[in-house]
Every structure is written in C-alpha cells, then in structure tokens.
mmCIF file of C-alpha atoms in Angstrom:
data_model
loop_
_atom_site.group_PDB
_atom_site.id
_atom_site.type_symbol
_atom_site.label_atom_id
_atom_site.label_comp_id
_atom_site.label_asym_id
_atom_site.label_seq_id
_atom_site.Cartn_x
_atom_site.Cartn_y
_atom_site.Cartn_z
ATOM 1 C CA MET A 1 -0.191 0.066 -0.043
ATOM 2 C CA LYS A 2 2.779 2.535 0.895
ATOM 3 C CA VAL A 3 4.556 1.445 -2.444
ATOM 4 C CA LEU A 4 1.539 2.465 -4.336
ATOM 5 C CA CYS A 5 0.852 5.512 -2.538
ATOM 6 C CA LEU A 6 4.351 6.404 -3.223
ATOM 7 C CA ILE A 7 3.939 5.988 -6.974
ATOM 8 C CA SER A 8 0.505 7.578 -6.716
ATOM 9 C CA LEU A 9 2.327 10.644 -5.207
ATOM 10 C CA LEU A 10 5.034 11.112 -7.897
ATOM 11 C CA LEU A 11 2.269 10.914 -10.578
ATOM 12 C CA TRP A 12 -0.589 12.718 -9.242
ATOM 13 C CA GLY A 13 -0.340 13.192 -5.463
ATOM 14 C CA CYS A 14 -1.389 10.770 -2.699
ATOM 15 C CA GLN A 15 -4.982 10.644 -1.890
ATOM 16 C CA VAL A 16 -6.324 10.010 1.621
ATOM 17 C CA GLN A 17 -9.920 9.695 1.961
ATOM 18 C CA GLY A 18 -10.548 11.043 -1.532
ATOM 19 C CA ARG A 19 -8.244 14.195 -1.320
ATOM 20 C CA LEU A 20 -4.726 14.883 -2.372
ATOM 21 C CA LEU A 21 -1.772 15.137 0.052
ATOM 22 C CA SER A 22 0.293 17.066 -2.587
ATOM 23 C CA MET A 23 -1.119 19.615 -5.105
ATOM 24 C CA PRO A 24 0.287 21.875 -7.519
ATOM 25 C CA THR A 25 -0.368 25.784 -6.846
ATOM 26 C CA LYS A 26 -4.122 26.606 -7.752
ATOM 27 C CA PRO A 27 -3.606 28.982 -10.747
ATOM 28 C CA ASP A 28 -4.796 32.793 -10.567
ATOM 29 C CA PRO A 29 -8.586 32.953 -10.788
ATOM 30 C CA ASP A 30 -8.187 35.484 -13.560
ATOM 31 C CA ASP A 31 -6.501 33.139 -15.747
ATOM 32 C CA ALA A 32 -9.683 30.877 -16.749
ATOM 33 C CA ALA A 33 -7.607 28.812 -19.270
ATOM 34 C CA ALA A 34 -5.048 27.667 -16.395
ATOM 35 C CA SER A 35 -7.956 27.275 -13.959
ATOM 36 C CA ALA A 36 -9.799 25.148 -16.257
ATOM 37 C CA ARG A 37 -6.965 22.774 -17.292
ATOM 38 C CA TRP A 38 -5.772 22.620 -13.548
ATOM 39 C CA LEU A 39 -9.274 21.077 -12.458
ATOM 40 C CA VAL A 40 -9.148 18.616 -15.204
ATOM 41 C CA SER A 41 -5.531 17.732 -15.060
ATOM 42 C CA HIS A 42 -5.717 16.983 -11.289
ATOM 43 C CA ASN A 43 -9.315 15.714 -10.765
ATOM 44 C CA PHE A 44 -9.836 11.773 -10.667
ATOM 45 C CA TRP A 45 -13.244 11.539 -11.482
ATOM 46 C CA GLY A 46 -16.757 13.771 -11.938
ATOM 47 C CA VAL A 47 -20.236 13.400 -13.084
ATOM 48 C CA LEU A 48 -20.977 12.617 -16.326
ATOM 49 C CA ASN A 49 -24.565 13.308 -17.823
ATOM 50 C CA THR A 50 -26.132 11.881 -20.941
ATOM 51 C CA VAL A 51 -29.604 12.040 -22.178
ATOM 52 C CA SER A 52 -31.466 8.619 -20.693
ATOM 53 C CA THR A 53 -32.841 5.804 -23.312
ATOM 54 C CA ASP A 54 -34.480 4.275 -20.053
ATOM 55 C CA PHE A 55 -36.453 7.304 -18.466
ATOM 56 C CA GLY A 56 -37.554 8.919 -21.692
ATOM 57 C CA GLY A 57 -35.017 11.414 -22.495
ATOM 58 C CA ALA A 58 -34.436 12.687 -18.794
ATOM 59 C CA PRO A 59 -30.998 13.818 -18.098
ATOM 60 C CA PHE A 60 -28.779 10.851 -16.299
ATOM 61 C CA GLY A 61 -26.067 11.683 -14.179
ATOM 62 C CA ASN A 62 -23.384 9.087 -13.363
ATOM 63 C CA VAL A 63 -20.005 8.967 -11.216
ATOM 64 C CA ALA A 64 -17.209 8.391 -13.795
ATOM 65 C CA SER A 65 -13.276 7.999 -13.322
ATOM 66 C CA PHE A 66 -11.508 9.717 -16.372
ATOM 67 C CA SER A 67 -8.341 11.181 -17.197
ATOM 68 C CA ASP A 68 -7.001 13.757 -19.799
ATOM 69 C CA GLY A 69 -3.446 12.254 -20.000
ATOM 70 C CA LEU A 70 -0.303 11.433 -18.354
ATOM 71 C CA PRO A 71 1.458 14.074 -15.828
ATOM 72 C CA ASN A 72 2.863 16.907 -17.943
ATOM 73 C CA GLU A 73 1.044 15.722 -20.944
ATOM 74 C CA GLY A 74 -2.569 16.349 -20.406
ATOM 75 C CA SER A 75 -4.780 17.217 -23.626
ATOM 76 C CA GLY A 76 -7.628 18.765 -21.650
ATOM 77 C CA ILE A 77 -9.992 15.783 -23.348
ATOM 78 C CA PRO A 78 -11.617 13.794 -20.813
ATOM 79 C CA TYR A 79 -11.191 9.970 -21.617
ATOM 80 C CA PHE A 80 -13.438 7.405 -19.938
ATOM 81 C CA TYR A 81 -13.381 3.680 -19.625
ATOM 82 C CA LEU A 82 -17.061 2.734 -19.946
ATOM 83 C CA THR A 83 -18.892 -0.700 -20.637
ATOM 84 C CA THR A 84 -22.599 -0.789 -22.058
ATOM 85 C CA LEU A 85 -23.518 -2.747 -18.889
ATOM 86 C CA ASP A 86 -23.889 0.442 -17.513
ATOM 87 C CA PRO A 87 -26.578 3.125 -18.771
ATOM 88 C CA THR A 88 -23.877 5.872 -19.465
ATOM 89 C CA ALA A 89 -22.293 3.895 -22.530
ATOM 90 C CA ARG A 90 -25.580 2.859 -23.879
ATOM 91 C CA ASN A 91 -27.011 6.302 -23.690
ATOM 92 C CA ALA A 92 -23.893 7.979 -25.548
ATOM 93 C CA LEU A 93 -24.237 5.192 -28.238
ATOM 94 C CA LYS A 94 -28.035 6.305 -28.842
ATOM 95 C CA ASN A 95 -27.404 10.198 -28.222
ATOM 96 C CA GLU A 96 -24.044 11.616 -28.074
ATOM 97 C CA LYS A 97 -25.260 14.770 -26.225
ATOM 98 C CA ALA A 98 -23.521 14.830 -22.734
ATOM 99 C CA SER A 99 -21.846 17.061 -20.063
ATOM 100 C CA PHE A 100 -19.155 16.533 -17.456
ATOM 101 C CA THR A 101 -18.913 18.288 -14.269
ATOM 102 C CA VAL A 102 -15.822 18.448 -11.904
ATOM 103 C CA SER A 103 -15.281 20.274 -8.730
ATOM 104 C CA GLU A 104 -12.434 21.539 -6.845
ATOM 105 C CA TYR A 105 -13.725 20.042 -3.765
ATOM 106 C CA PRO A 106 -12.470 16.853 -4.044
ATOM 107 C CA LEU A 107 -8.915 18.069 -4.371
ATOM 108 C CA GLY A 108 -8.812 19.404 -0.829
ATOM 109 C CA THR A 109 -8.092 22.819 -1.755
ATOM 110 C CA CYS A 110 -11.097 24.369 -1.014
ATOM 111 C CA GLY A 111 -10.571 24.537 2.893
ATOM 112 C CA ARG A 112 -13.760 24.689 5.100
ATOM 113 C CA LYS A 113 -15.743 26.277 1.852
ATOM 114 C CA ASP A 114 -18.737 24.711 0.952
ATOM 115 C CA PRO A 115 -18.527 23.276 -2.373
ATOM 116 C CA GLN A 116 -21.194 25.528 -3.838
ATOM 117 C CA ASN A 117 -19.015 28.667 -2.990
ATOM 118 C CA PRO A 118 -18.052 30.437 -6.061
ATOM 119 C CA THR A 119 -14.249 30.383 -4.766
ATOM 120 C CA CYS A 120 -14.261 26.706 -4.780
ATOM 121 C CA SER A 121 -13.870 26.178 -8.448
ATOM 122 C CA LYS A 122 -16.315 23.990 -10.499
ATOM 123 C CA MET A 123 -16.738 23.405 -14.385
ATOM 124 C CA SER A 124 -19.281 21.917 -16.612
ATOM 125 C CA LEU A 125 -18.019 20.686 -19.917
ATOM 126 C CA THR A 126 -20.817 20.184 -22.693
ATOM 127 C CA GLY A 127 -20.676 18.458 -25.979
ATOM 128 C CA LYS A 128 -20.509 15.100 -27.516
ATOM 129 C CA LEU A 129 -19.654 11.654 -25.699
ATOM 130 C CA LYS A 130 -17.849 9.610 -28.484
ATOM 131 C CA LEU A 131 -16.659 6.322 -28.747
ATOM 132 C CA VAL A 132 -12.899 6.184 -29.665
ATOM 133 C CA ASP A 133 -11.635 3.643 -32.175
ATOM 134 C CA GLU A 134 -10.049 1.089 -30.325
ATOM 135 C CA LYS A 135 -7.178 0.514 -32.654
ATOM 136 C CA SER A 136 -6.225 4.244 -33.081
ATOM 137 C CA LYS A 137 -3.291 6.007 -31.420
ATOM 138 C CA GLU A 138 -5.716 7.963 -29.579
ATOM 139 C CA ALA A 139 -7.069 5.071 -27.919
ATOM 140 C CA GLU A 140 -3.703 4.007 -26.948
ATOM 141 C CA PHE A 141 -2.966 7.192 -25.505
ATOM 142 C CA ALA A 142 -6.401 7.164 -23.403
ATOM 143 C CA ARG A 143 -5.603 3.773 -22.087
ATOM 144 C CA ASN A 144 -2.328 4.479 -20.947
ATOM 145 C CA SER A 145 -3.833 7.783 -19.460
ATOM 146 C CA LEU A 146 -6.424 6.070 -17.696
ATOM 147 C CA PHE A 147 -4.604 3.046 -16.243
ATOM 148 C CA ALA A 148 -1.807 5.227 -14.947
ATOM 149 C CA LYS A 149 -4.408 7.395 -12.931
ATOM 150 C CA HIS A 150 -6.817 4.535 -12.135
ATOM 151 C CA PRO A 151 -4.436 1.159 -11.977
ATOM 152 C CA GLU A 152 -7.662 -0.792 -11.079
ATOM 153 C CA MET A 153 -9.205 -0.535 -14.442
ATOM 154 C CA LYS A 154 -6.326 -2.839 -16.026
ATOM 155 C CA GLY A 155 -7.992 -5.607 -14.216
ATOM 156 C CA TRP A 156 -11.748 -5.196 -14.994
ATOM 157 C CA PRO A 157 -13.439 -7.855 -16.605
ATOM 158 C CA GLU A 158 -12.678 -8.553 -20.229
ATOM 159 C CA ASP A 159 -16.015 -10.025 -20.789
ATOM 160 C CA HIS A 160 -17.577 -6.548 -19.808
ATOM 161 C CA ASN A 161 -16.131 -5.149 -23.087
ATOM 162 C CA PHE A 162 -14.905 -1.776 -21.465
ATOM 163 C CA GLN A 163 -14.096 0.831 -24.203
ATOM 164 C CA VAL A 164 -12.642 4.192 -24.406
ATOM 165 C CA PHE A 165 -14.893 7.356 -24.723
ATOM 166 C CA LYS A 166 -14.149 10.902 -25.022
ATOM 167 C CA LEU A 167 -15.899 14.154 -24.438
ATOM 168 C CA GLU A 168 -15.717 16.255 -27.577
ATOM 169 C CA ILE A 169 -15.986 19.668 -25.953
ATOM 170 C CA GLU A 170 -18.406 22.193 -27.313
ATOM 171 C CA ASN A 171 -19.113 24.457 -24.523
ATOM 172 C CA ILE A 172 -17.246 25.429 -21.121
ATOM 173 C CA PHE A 173 -19.075 26.707 -18.120
ATOM 174 C CA LEU A 174 -16.502 27.647 -15.448
ATOM 175 C CA ILE A 175 -16.853 29.375 -12.016
ATOM 176 C CA ASN A 176 -13.645 30.016 -10.146
ATOM 177 C CA TRP A 177 -14.368 33.349 -8.275
ATOM 178 C CA TYR A 178 -17.102 35.747 -7.598
ATOM 179 C CA GLY A 179 -18.686 37.311 -10.384
ATOM 180 C CA GLY A 180 -20.331 34.830 -12.234
ATOM 181 C CA PRO A 181 -19.007 32.256 -15.001
ATOM 182 C CA LYS A 182 -15.764 33.198 -16.589
ATOM 183 C CA SER A 183 -15.527 33.725 -20.649
ATOM 184 C CA LEU A 184 -13.674 30.670 -22.064
ATOM 185 C CA THR A 185 -13.598 29.363 -25.319
ATOM 186 C CA VAL A 186 -12.960 25.801 -26.397
ATOM 187 C CA GLU A 187 -9.766 26.967 -28.227
ATOM 188 C CA GLN A 188 -8.511 28.839 -25.285
ATOM 189 C CA TYR A 189 -8.905 26.030 -23.062
ATOM 190 C CA LEU A 190 -7.224 23.395 -25.505
ATOM 191 C CA HIS A 191 -4.459 25.681 -26.583
ATOM 192 C CA PRO A 192 -3.741 27.690 -23.356
ATOM 193 C CA LYS A 193 -0.275 28.472 -24.325
ATOM 194 C CA MET A 194 -1.215 30.347 -27.609
ATOM 195 C CA TYR A 195 -3.326 32.962 -25.637
ATOM 196 C CA ASN A 196 -0.358 33.903 -23.190
ATOM 197 C CA VAL A 197 -1.398 31.342 -20.305
ATOM 198 C CA ASP A 198 1.541 31.020 -18.169
ATOM 199 C CA PHE A 199 0.577 27.384 -16.917
ATOM 200 C CA ILE A 200 2.380 24.096 -17.626
ATOM 201 C CA LEU A 201 0.546 20.726 -17.300
#
C-alpha cells in the first residue's frame, strides 16, 4: 500500500479519503484557461451526464472516473473507460449529447468552504460523448492515461467489454471566483499557451 501511495504521489499526489496530500499551486482565478486545465488535470472523477434511453430522455448523471493524459502531457480532453452494461455508455451510443462536471472540492484545496461557494472552482463541459476507435493512436494514449491514473481499470473483467470514450467539448461553463461564469472558449481551453497563459500541465 505504501509503495502504491508513493507511486501515486509521484504521478498525481497521494490520496487520503479521496483528497490529495500534494497539489500543485492553484492558478490565479483571473486565468480562466489555466484554472480549467488545472481542474481537469488533477481531478480523478466527476459526474458524467447523458440523455437517458431508459427514462424517456431525462438527464442521467453518473459518477465517472476519467483522465486527460499522463502527468505533464494532459490534453484537456476527458477520456472514460465505459461498458454498455452501464446506462451511460448505452445512452451515448444512442445520443451523443453529454456534459461532464468536475469540482475543486475533492482535491482538498477548498478548505472549509462549501462546494457551492464560488471560490471553490467548478466546471461543466458540454458536447458529445464519442466512442474512440480502439485501434487508433488516440485510444492507446487514452488507455495509458486512464490506467496510469486508475490502475484498477487494467484488471476490470474482459467480458464486460470496456471501451474508451471521450468528451468532444463544445462549450465550457467555469466558476472559479465571484462574479459569475468566466468567458472561456474551447480553443482557449485546449491551447492555453497560445493565449499567453503561463501554465504547465
């Protein structure tokens, strides 16, 4: 257990009761792109929402583990390892519309603030949840990223037919301070260095 924790600490920061003991400095709230990428890079899970095929098209939220890449190589794109034995994957194959929400709170950097406090960052990414071609380089990148962050996934049952999905982002809703949502385009989010963002993944 101590060895696993040490490896996790080197890669991501060691978790204790779902919180990290070591966490890179939180970006300046005025830097929306850096804040958004920080949230995605260091989070382990979020709530993935799809259009339910079982409940007449109602929104269906499900806790989902994810990764956007290896340390210092994050893409900003959330990848998931899903099975059609679960409603989320089945929903996405019928209707790709989806959203994914992450919060700063699980990272342990909000202190005593309530998760709904505007200074405790949260973000919803909306777009399309797409199945990734399992033979593609992207799928290989995604699997390596997911297994590095979630080692347990590697041993999940083969007969469950887990597949890699990604969220193709179309819109970003970010709250990381007072004053309402930050203005942030998908281009600014995916290519922060092109927009004078001093942030290293």
